[in-house]
Amino acid sequence: MKDDPLIDLAEKINNPDLRQKVIELLKNPKLTFLDHPEKYTSLKDSPASKRRHHSYQKGLVIHTIATTRLALSLAEILEEIYKVRVDRDVVIAASLLHDLFKHLTYFEVYPGKYVRSKLGERLDHLSLIIGELYARKFPLDVIHAVVAHHGDNGPIEPRTIEALLVHMADRTDAEINDKVLFAAKEIIKECLMKEVVTLPREVSPYEVIIAKKEGGCEEVRRRFSSMI
């Protein structure tokens, strides 16, 4: 893949074996321990959720990039200010892989409308990625950081500093985007008199908010009335 931001981040992993494992999985995100589903959303186009944070086309990749960069920034702060040693290889690997198989659990029935895939009706993304990481013999610390990324709401809480950083980065990006998305929908409701469940793929929630700030409802109508 050329100019792939996920691969670019994976290239920062120092351990050659782990780096290769992560890149192979990112380039070919398919199941080996289970029959691969026939119908699902592609990784590059998948949302990160159906209705909450990053619930729009390409949302999953955007969320993954943001989570990884946030986690690395947190690692830098801990190392420089608190003198804590952080295994950045684990942080990068787990951040890149924590939501990887979400795309297998979604299927786009028409533009912007996603439903559970047949596989997604039976297994969640966390079960799928953990099974695959075990099958591919990933290091235990990476698997732990992935399985613990939901924090108190997951099957196990973070028990390493790396797992905690991944969890906090994931949570921070998800919550920020969730609130931005909610605000954008409220602006659309106010200015366009329309209620939307998901935004059209060509509409960024951040752009909606900026339009309202710069020119009020008139600017929102000018830029988005034909798209929504």
PDB file of C-alpha atoms in Angstrom:
ATOM      1  CA  MET A   1       0.000   0.000   0.000  1.00  0.00           C
ATOM      2  CA  LYS A   2       1.331   3.419  -0.921  1.00  0.00           C
ATOM      3  CA  ASP A   3       0.753   6.410   1.320  1.00  0.00           C
ATOM      4  CA  ASP A   4      -1.053   4.282   3.871  1.00  0.00           C
ATOM      5  CA  PRO A   5      -1.062   6.103   7.235  1.00  0.00           C
ATOM      6  CA  LEU A   6      -1.662   2.860   9.145  1.00  0.00           C
ATOM      7  CA  ILE A   7       1.389   1.236   7.577  1.00  0.00           C
ATOM      8  CA  ASP A   8       3.414   4.403   8.178  1.00  0.00           C
ATOM      9  CA  LEU A   9       2.601   4.152  11.888  1.00  0.00           C
ATOM     10  CA  ALA A  10       3.385   0.427  11.952  1.00  0.00           C
ATOM     11  CA  GLU A  11       6.813   1.172  10.468  1.00  0.00           C
ATOM     12  CA  LYS A  12       7.641   2.973  13.731  1.00  0.00           C
ATOM     13  CA  ILE A  13       7.692  -0.382  15.572  1.00  0.00           C
ATOM     14  CA  ASN A  14      11.329  -1.190  16.349  1.00  0.00           C
ATOM     15  CA  ASN A  15      11.038  -4.944  16.852  1.00  0.00           C
ATOM     16  CA  PRO A  16      11.282  -6.420  13.330  1.00  0.00           C
ATOM     17  CA  ASP A  17       9.207  -9.526  14.071  1.00  0.00           C
ATOM     18  CA  LEU A  18       6.365  -7.561  15.662  1.00  0.00           C
ATOM     19  CA  ARG A  19       6.549  -4.915  12.948  1.00  0.00           C
ATOM     20  CA  GLN A  20       6.206  -7.572  10.249  1.00  0.00           C
ATOM     21  CA  LYS A  21       3.269  -9.252  12.008  1.00  0.00           C
ATOM     22  CA  VAL A  22       1.395  -5.966  12.350  1.00  0.00           C
ATOM     23  CA  ILE A  23       2.026  -4.867   8.764  1.00  0.00           C
ATOM     24  CA  GLU A  24       0.975  -8.251   7.377  1.00  0.00           C
ATOM     25  CA  LEU A  25      -2.291  -8.095   9.305  1.00  0.00           C
ATOM     26  CA  LEU A  26      -2.981  -4.491   8.275  1.00  0.00           C
ATOM     27  CA  LYS A  27      -2.281  -5.219   4.615  1.00  0.00           C
ATOM     28  CA  ASN A  28      -4.394  -8.360   4.599  1.00  0.00           C
ATOM     29  CA  PRO A  29      -6.898  -8.113   7.491  1.00  0.00           C
ATOM     30  CA  LYS A  30      -8.441 -11.536   7.123  1.00  0.00           C
ATOM     31  CA  LEU A  31      -9.283 -14.295   9.558  1.00  0.00           C
ATOM     32  CA  THR A  32      -7.137 -17.424   9.590  1.00  0.00           C
ATOM     33  CA  PHE A  33      -8.619 -19.166  12.641  1.00  0.00           C
ATOM     34  CA  LEU A  34     -12.191 -18.940  11.296  1.00  0.00           C
ATOM     35  CA  ASP A  35     -13.905 -18.958   7.909  1.00  0.00           C
ATOM     36  CA  HIS A  36     -13.698 -15.460   6.479  1.00  0.00           C
ATOM     37  CA  PRO A  37     -17.121 -13.850   5.884  1.00  0.00           C
ATOM     38  CA  GLU A  38     -18.383 -13.257   2.348  1.00  0.00           C
ATOM     39  CA  LYS A  39     -20.130  -9.928   2.898  1.00  0.00           C
ATOM     40  CA  TYR A  40     -18.605  -7.161   4.967  1.00  0.00           C
ATOM     41  CA  THR A  41     -17.389  -3.571   4.731  1.00  0.00           C
ATOM     42  CA  SER A  42     -13.830  -2.960   3.579  1.00  0.00           C
ATOM     43  CA  LEU A  43     -11.332  -1.773   6.169  1.00  0.00           C
ATOM     44  CA  LYS A  44     -10.657   1.495   4.346  1.00  0.00           C
ATOM     45  CA  ASP A  45     -14.373   2.380   4.108  1.00  0.00           C
ATOM     46  CA  SER A  46     -15.716   1.031   7.398  1.00  0.00           C
ATOM     47  CA  PRO A  47     -17.203   3.200  10.147  1.00  0.00           C
ATOM     48  CA  ALA A  48     -15.937   2.711  13.695  1.00  0.00           C
ATOM     49  CA  SER A  49     -19.490   2.272  14.981  1.00  0.00           C
ATOM     50  CA  LYS A  50     -23.025   2.225  13.618  1.00  0.00           C
ATOM     51  CA  ARG A  51     -24.441   5.231  15.458  1.00  0.00           C
ATOM     52  CA  ARG A  52     -21.885   6.597  17.912  1.00  0.00           C
ATOM     53  CA  HIS A  53     -18.325   7.824  17.404  1.00  0.00           C
ATOM     54  CA  HIS A  54     -16.916   7.842  13.857  1.00  0.00           C
ATOM     55  CA  SER A  55     -20.177   6.397  12.499  1.00  0.00           C
ATOM     56  CA  TYR A  56     -19.427   7.390   8.917  1.00  0.00           C
ATOM     57  CA  GLN A  57     -17.400   6.113   5.987  1.00  0.00           C
ATOM     58  CA  LYS A  58     -13.667   5.794   6.731  1.00  0.00           C
ATOM     59  CA  GLY A  59     -14.379   6.442  10.409  1.00  0.00           C
ATOM     60  CA  LEU A  60     -12.557   3.290  11.523  1.00  0.00           C
ATOM     61  CA  VAL A  61      -9.264   4.212   9.872  1.00  0.00           C
ATOM     62  CA  ILE A  62      -9.519   7.801  11.126  1.00  0.00           C
ATOM     63  CA  HIS A  63     -10.208   6.591  14.679  1.00  0.00           C
ATOM     64  CA  THR A  64      -7.311   4.124  14.509  1.00  0.00           C
ATOM     65  CA  ILE A  65      -4.860   6.794  13.373  1.00  0.00           C
ATOM     66  CA  ALA A  66      -6.020   9.237  16.043  1.00  0.00           C
ATOM     67  CA  THR A  67      -5.895   6.601  18.793  1.00  0.00           C
ATOM     68  CA  THR A  68      -2.364   5.558  17.863  1.00  0.00           C
ATOM     69  CA  ARG A  69      -1.060   9.111  17.743  1.00  0.00           C
ATOM     70  CA  LEU A  70      -2.786  10.016  21.009  1.00  0.00           C
ATOM     71  CA  ALA A  71      -1.314   6.946  22.703  1.00  0.00           C
ATOM     72  CA  LEU A  72       2.175   7.847  21.487  1.00  0.00           C
ATOM     73  CA  SER A  73       1.748  11.412  22.743  1.00  0.00           C
ATOM     74  CA  LEU A  74       0.710  10.096  26.146  1.00  0.00           C
ATOM     75  CA  ALA A  75       3.721   7.775  26.147  1.00  0.00           C
ATOM     76  CA  GLU A  76       6.010  10.718  25.445  1.00  0.00           C
ATOM     77  CA  ILE A  77       4.505  12.702  28.338  1.00  0.00           C
ATOM     78  CA  LEU A  78       4.888   9.797  30.765  1.00  0.00           C
ATOM     79  CA  GLU A  79       8.490   9.241  29.712  1.00  0.00           C
ATOM     80  CA  GLU A  80       9.560  12.886  29.796  1.00  0.00           C
ATOM     81  CA  ILE A  81       7.631  14.159  32.814  1.00  0.00           C
ATOM     82  CA  TYR A  82       7.092  11.089  34.990  1.00  0.00           C
ATOM     83  CA  LYS A  83      10.194   9.145  33.898  1.00  0.00           C
ATOM     84  CA  VAL A  84       8.099   6.049  33.208  1.00  0.00           C
ATOM     85  CA  ARG A  85       9.497   3.505  30.791  1.00  0.00           C
ATOM     86  CA  VAL A  86       6.940   2.702  28.089  1.00  0.00           C
ATOM     87  CA  ASP A  87       7.228  -0.042  25.472  1.00  0.00           C
ATOM     88  CA  ARG A  88       6.195   1.983  22.449  1.00  0.00           C
ATOM     89  CA  ASP A  89       6.191  -1.091  20.222  1.00  0.00           C
ATOM     90  CA  VAL A  90       3.353  -2.547  22.281  1.00  0.00           C
ATOM     91  CA  VAL A  91       1.515   0.782  22.299  1.00  0.00           C
ATOM     92  CA  ILE A  92       1.714   1.172  18.524  1.00  0.00           C
ATOM     93  CA  ALA A  93       0.815  -2.439  17.749  1.00  0.00           C
ATOM     94  CA  ALA A  94      -2.157  -2.567  20.115  1.00  0.00           C
ATOM     95  CA  SER A  95      -3.463   0.847  19.049  1.00  0.00           C
ATOM     96  CA  LEU A  96      -3.360  -0.104  15.381  1.00  0.00           C
ATOM     97  CA  LEU A  97      -5.038  -3.466  15.964  1.00  0.00           C
ATOM     98  CA  HIS A  98      -7.530  -2.750  18.761  1.00  0.00           C
ATOM     99  CA  ASP A  99     -10.553  -2.270  16.467  1.00  0.00           C
ATOM    100  CA  LEU A 100      -9.161  -3.899  13.347  1.00  0.00           C
ATOM    101  CA  PHE A 101     -11.898  -6.453  12.681  1.00  0.00           C
ATOM    102  CA  LYS A 102     -14.825  -4.106  13.199  1.00  0.00           C
ATOM    103  CA  HIS A 103     -15.129  -3.899   9.425  1.00  0.00           C
ATOM    104  CA  LEU A 104     -15.930  -7.621   9.321  1.00  0.00           C
ATOM    105  CA  THR A 105     -18.932  -7.087  11.597  1.00  0.00           C
ATOM    106  CA  TYR A 106     -20.561  -4.402   9.405  1.00  0.00           C
ATOM    107  CA  PHE A 107     -22.266  -4.453   6.029  1.00  0.00           C
ATOM    108  CA  GLU A 108     -23.369  -1.372   4.090  1.00  0.00           C
ATOM    109  CA  VAL A 109     -26.881  -1.916   2.713  1.00  0.00           C
ATOM    110  CA  TYR A 110     -26.934   1.499   1.037  1.00  0.00           C
ATOM    111  CA  PRO A 111     -24.691   4.589   1.289  1.00  0.00           C
ATOM    112  CA  GLY A 112     -24.345   5.579   4.927  1.00  0.00           C
ATOM    113  CA  LYS A 113     -26.568   2.790   6.294  1.00  0.00           C
ATOM    114  CA  TYR A 114     -24.726  -0.022   8.053  1.00  0.00           C
ATOM    115  CA  VAL A 115     -26.109  -3.208   9.579  1.00  0.00           C
ATOM    116  CA  ARG A 116     -24.506  -6.167  11.289  1.00  0.00           C
ATOM    117  CA  SER A 117     -22.913  -8.652   8.930  1.00  0.00           C
ATOM    118  CA  LYS A 118     -23.780 -12.321   9.331  1.00  0.00           C
ATOM    119  CA  LEU A 119     -20.527 -12.805  11.239  1.00  0.00           C
ATOM    120  CA  GLY A 120     -21.149  -9.672  13.307  1.00  0.00           C
ATOM    121  CA  GLU A 121     -24.474 -11.073  14.483  1.00  0.00           C
ATOM    122  CA  ARG A 122     -22.618 -13.936  16.165  1.00  0.00           C
ATOM    123  CA  LEU A 123     -19.227 -12.552  17.187  1.00  0.00           C
ATOM    124  CA  ASP A 124     -18.006  -9.109  18.226  1.00  0.00           C
ATOM    125  CA  HIS A 125     -14.881  -7.445  16.869  1.00  0.00           C
ATOM    126  CA  LEU A 126     -12.914  -7.960  20.075  1.00  0.00           C
ATOM    127  CA  SER A 127     -13.446 -11.732  20.056  1.00  0.00           C
ATOM    128  CA  LEU A 128     -12.365 -11.837  16.412  1.00  0.00           C
ATOM    129  CA  ILE A 129      -9.157  -9.840  16.817  1.00  0.00           C
ATOM    130  CA  ILE A 130      -8.099 -11.657  19.991  1.00  0.00           C
ATOM    131  CA  GLY A 131      -8.617 -15.020  18.300  1.00  0.00           C
ATOM    132  CA  GLU A 132      -6.548 -13.884  15.341  1.00  0.00           C
ATOM    133  CA  LEU A 133      -3.745 -12.465  17.492  1.00  0.00           C
ATOM    134  CA  TYR A 134      -3.471 -15.772  19.338  1.00  0.00           C
ATOM    135  CA  ALA A 135      -3.496 -17.676  16.058  1.00  0.00           C
ATOM    136  CA  ARG A 136      -0.703 -15.500  14.694  1.00  0.00           C
ATOM    137  CA  LYS A 137       1.330 -15.803  17.910  1.00  0.00           C
ATOM    138  CA  PHE A 138       1.434 -12.127  18.836  1.00  0.00           C
ATOM    139  CA  PRO A 139       3.207 -11.225  22.114  1.00  0.00           C
ATOM    140  CA  LEU A 140       1.079 -11.533  25.247  1.00  0.00           C
ATOM    141  CA  ASP A 141       1.526  -7.851  26.162  1.00  0.00           C
ATOM    142  CA  VAL A 142       0.099  -6.790  22.795  1.00  0.00           C
ATOM    143  CA  ILE A 143      -2.846  -9.166  23.143  1.00  0.00           C
ATOM    144  CA  HIS A 144      -3.493  -7.882  26.667  1.00  0.00           C
ATOM    145  CA  ALA A 145      -3.449  -4.240  25.552  1.00  0.00           C
ATOM    146  CA  VAL A 146      -5.971  -5.053  22.819  1.00  0.00           C
ATOM    147  CA  VAL A 147      -8.309  -7.100  25.015  1.00  0.00           C
ATOM    148  CA  ALA A 148      -8.196  -4.428  27.753  1.00  0.00           C
ATOM    149  CA  HIS A 149      -8.816  -1.390  25.544  1.00  0.00           C
ATOM    150  CA  HIS A 150     -12.431  -1.030  26.738  1.00  0.00           C
ATOM    151  CA  GLY A 151     -11.181  -0.516  30.294  1.00  0.00           C
ATOM    152  CA  ASP A 152     -13.717  -1.222  33.038  1.00  0.00           C
ATOM    153  CA  ASN A 153     -16.326  -2.053  30.390  1.00  0.00           C
ATOM    154  CA  GLY A 154     -14.246  -4.819  28.834  1.00  0.00           C
ATOM    155  CA  PRO A 155     -13.443  -8.423  29.736  1.00  0.00           C
ATOM    156  CA  ILE A 156     -10.331  -7.344  31.656  1.00  0.00           C
ATOM    157  CA  GLU A 157      -9.038  -3.993  32.885  1.00  0.00           C
ATOM    158  CA  PRO A 158      -5.635  -2.630  31.779  1.00  0.00           C
ATOM    159  CA  ARG A 159      -2.842  -4.139  33.888  1.00  0.00           C
ATOM    160  CA  THR A 160       0.180  -2.665  32.133  1.00  0.00           C
ATOM    161  CA  ILE A 161       1.056   0.961  31.461  1.00  0.00           C
ATOM    162  CA  GLU A 162       0.917   0.248  27.722  1.00  0.00           C
ATOM    163  CA  ALA A 163      -2.601  -1.187  27.959  1.00  0.00           C
ATOM    164  CA  LEU A 164      -3.706   1.813  30.018  1.00  0.00           C
ATOM    165  CA  LEU A 165      -2.363   4.248  27.420  1.00  0.00           C
ATOM    166  CA  VAL A 166      -4.167   2.438  24.600  1.00  0.00           C
ATOM    167  CA  HIS A 167      -7.405   2.447  26.600  1.00  0.00           C
ATOM    168  CA  MET A 168      -7.175   6.145  27.456  1.00  0.00           C
ATOM    169  CA  ALA A 169      -6.282   7.130  23.886  1.00  0.00           C
ATOM    170  CA  ASP A 170      -9.146   5.065  22.473  1.00  0.00           C
ATOM    171  CA  ARG A 171     -11.602   6.479  24.985  1.00  0.00           C
ATOM    172  CA  THR A 172     -10.462  10.072  24.470  1.00  0.00           C
ATOM    173  CA  ASP A 173     -10.759  10.002  20.695  1.00  0.00           C
ATOM    174  CA  ALA A 174     -14.091   8.167  20.815  1.00  0.00           C
ATOM    175  CA  GLU A 175     -15.618  10.592  23.321  1.00  0.00           C
ATOM    176  CA  ILE A 176     -14.404  13.699  21.485  1.00  0.00           C
ATOM    177  CA  ASN A 177     -15.760  12.460  18.179  1.00  0.00           C
ATOM    178  CA  ASP A 178     -19.009  11.308  19.757  1.00  0.00           C
ATOM    179  CA  LYS A 179     -19.650  14.804  21.108  1.00  0.00           C
ATOM    180  CA  VAL A 180     -18.615  16.474  17.845  1.00  0.00           C
ATOM    181  CA  LEU A 181     -20.909  14.171  15.876  1.00  0.00           C
ATOM    182  CA  PHE A 182     -23.812  14.897  18.230  1.00  0.00           C
ATOM    183  CA  ALA A 183     -23.203  18.642  17.908  1.00  0.00           C
ATOM    184  CA  ALA A 184     -23.104  18.402  14.107  1.00  0.00           C
ATOM    185  CA  LYS A 185     -26.421  16.538  14.034  1.00  0.00           C
ATOM    186  CA  GLU A 186     -27.981  19.176  16.290  1.00  0.00           C
ATOM    187  CA  ILE A 187     -26.745  21.934  13.969  1.00  0.00           C
ATOM    188  CA  ILE A 188     -28.221  20.116  10.982  1.00  0.00           C
ATOM    189  CA  LYS A 189     -31.502  19.757  12.849  1.00  0.00           C
ATOM    190  CA  GLU A 190     -31.522  23.464  13.714  1.00  0.00           C
ATOM    191  CA  CYS A 191     -30.377  24.844  10.377  1.00  0.00           C
ATOM    192  CA  LEU A 192     -31.728  22.353   7.842  1.00  0.00           C
ATOM    193  CA  MET A 193     -34.755  21.156   9.810  1.00  0.00           C
ATOM    194  CA  LYS A 194     -33.676  17.556   9.254  1.00  0.00           C
ATOM    195  CA  GLU A 195     -32.902  14.734  11.677  1.00  0.00           C
ATOM    196  CA  VAL A 196     -30.128  12.415  10.571  1.00  0.00           C
ATOM    197  CA  VAL A 197     -28.988   9.134  12.106  1.00  0.00           C
ATOM    198  CA  THR A 198     -25.725   9.017  10.166  1.00  0.00           C
ATOM    199  CA  LEU A 199     -24.043  11.731   8.137  1.00  0.00           C
ATOM    200  CA  PRO A 200     -23.562  11.269   4.387  1.00  0.00           C
ATOM    201  CA  ARG A 201     -20.084  10.046   3.522  1.00  0.00           C
ATOM    202  CA  GLU A 202     -19.109  13.395   1.978  1.00  0.00           C
ATOM    203  CA  VAL A 203     -20.042  15.420   5.073  1.00  0.00           C
ATOM    204  CA  SER A 204     -17.553  15.839   7.924  1.00  0.00           C
ATOM    205  CA  PRO A 205     -19.063  16.635  11.343  1.00  0.00           C
ATOM    206  CA  TYR A 206     -16.146  18.964  12.009  1.00  0.00           C
ATOM    207  CA  GLU A 207     -16.888  20.902   8.809  1.00  0.00           C
ATOM    208  CA  VAL A 208     -20.527  21.313   9.856  1.00  0.00           C
ATOM    209  CA  ILE A 209     -19.466  22.855  13.167  1.00  0.00           C
ATOM    210  CA  ILE A 210     -16.922  25.134  11.484  1.00  0.00           C
ATOM    211  CA  ALA A 211     -19.537  26.283   8.965  1.00  0.00           C
ATOM    212  CA  LYS A 212     -21.948  27.190  11.774  1.00  0.00           C
ATOM    213  CA  LYS A 213     -19.204  29.077  13.619  1.00  0.00           C
ATOM    214  CA  GLU A 214     -18.101  31.009  10.540  1.00  0.00           C
ATOM    215  CA  GLY A 215     -21.445  31.915   9.011  1.00  0.00           C
ATOM    216  CA  GLY A 216     -24.288  30.631  11.138  1.00  0.00           C
ATOM    217  CA  CYS A 217     -27.172  28.615   9.717  1.00  0.00           C
ATOM    218  CA  GLU A 218     -26.933  30.467   6.415  1.00  0.00           C
ATOM    219  CA  GLU A 219     -23.457  29.039   5.807  1.00  0.00           C
ATOM    220  CA  VAL A 220     -24.569  25.561   6.894  1.00  0.00           C
ATOM    221  CA  ARG A 221     -27.453  25.694   4.414  1.00  0.00           C
ATOM    222  CA  ARG A 222     -25.208  26.990   1.650  1.00  0.00           C
ATOM    223  CA  ARG A 223     -22.640  24.239   2.075  1.00  0.00           C
ATOM    224  CA  PHE A 224     -24.696  21.220   3.047  1.00  0.00           C
ATOM    225  CA  SER A 225     -28.354  21.560   2.039  1.00  0.00           C
ATOM    226  CA  SER A 226     -27.763  19.710  -1.232  1.00  0.00           C
ATOM    227  CA  MET A 227     -25.850  16.894   0.492  1.00  0.00           C
ATOM    228  CA  ILE A 228     -28.202  16.064   3.355  1.00  0.00           C
TER     229      ILE A 228
END
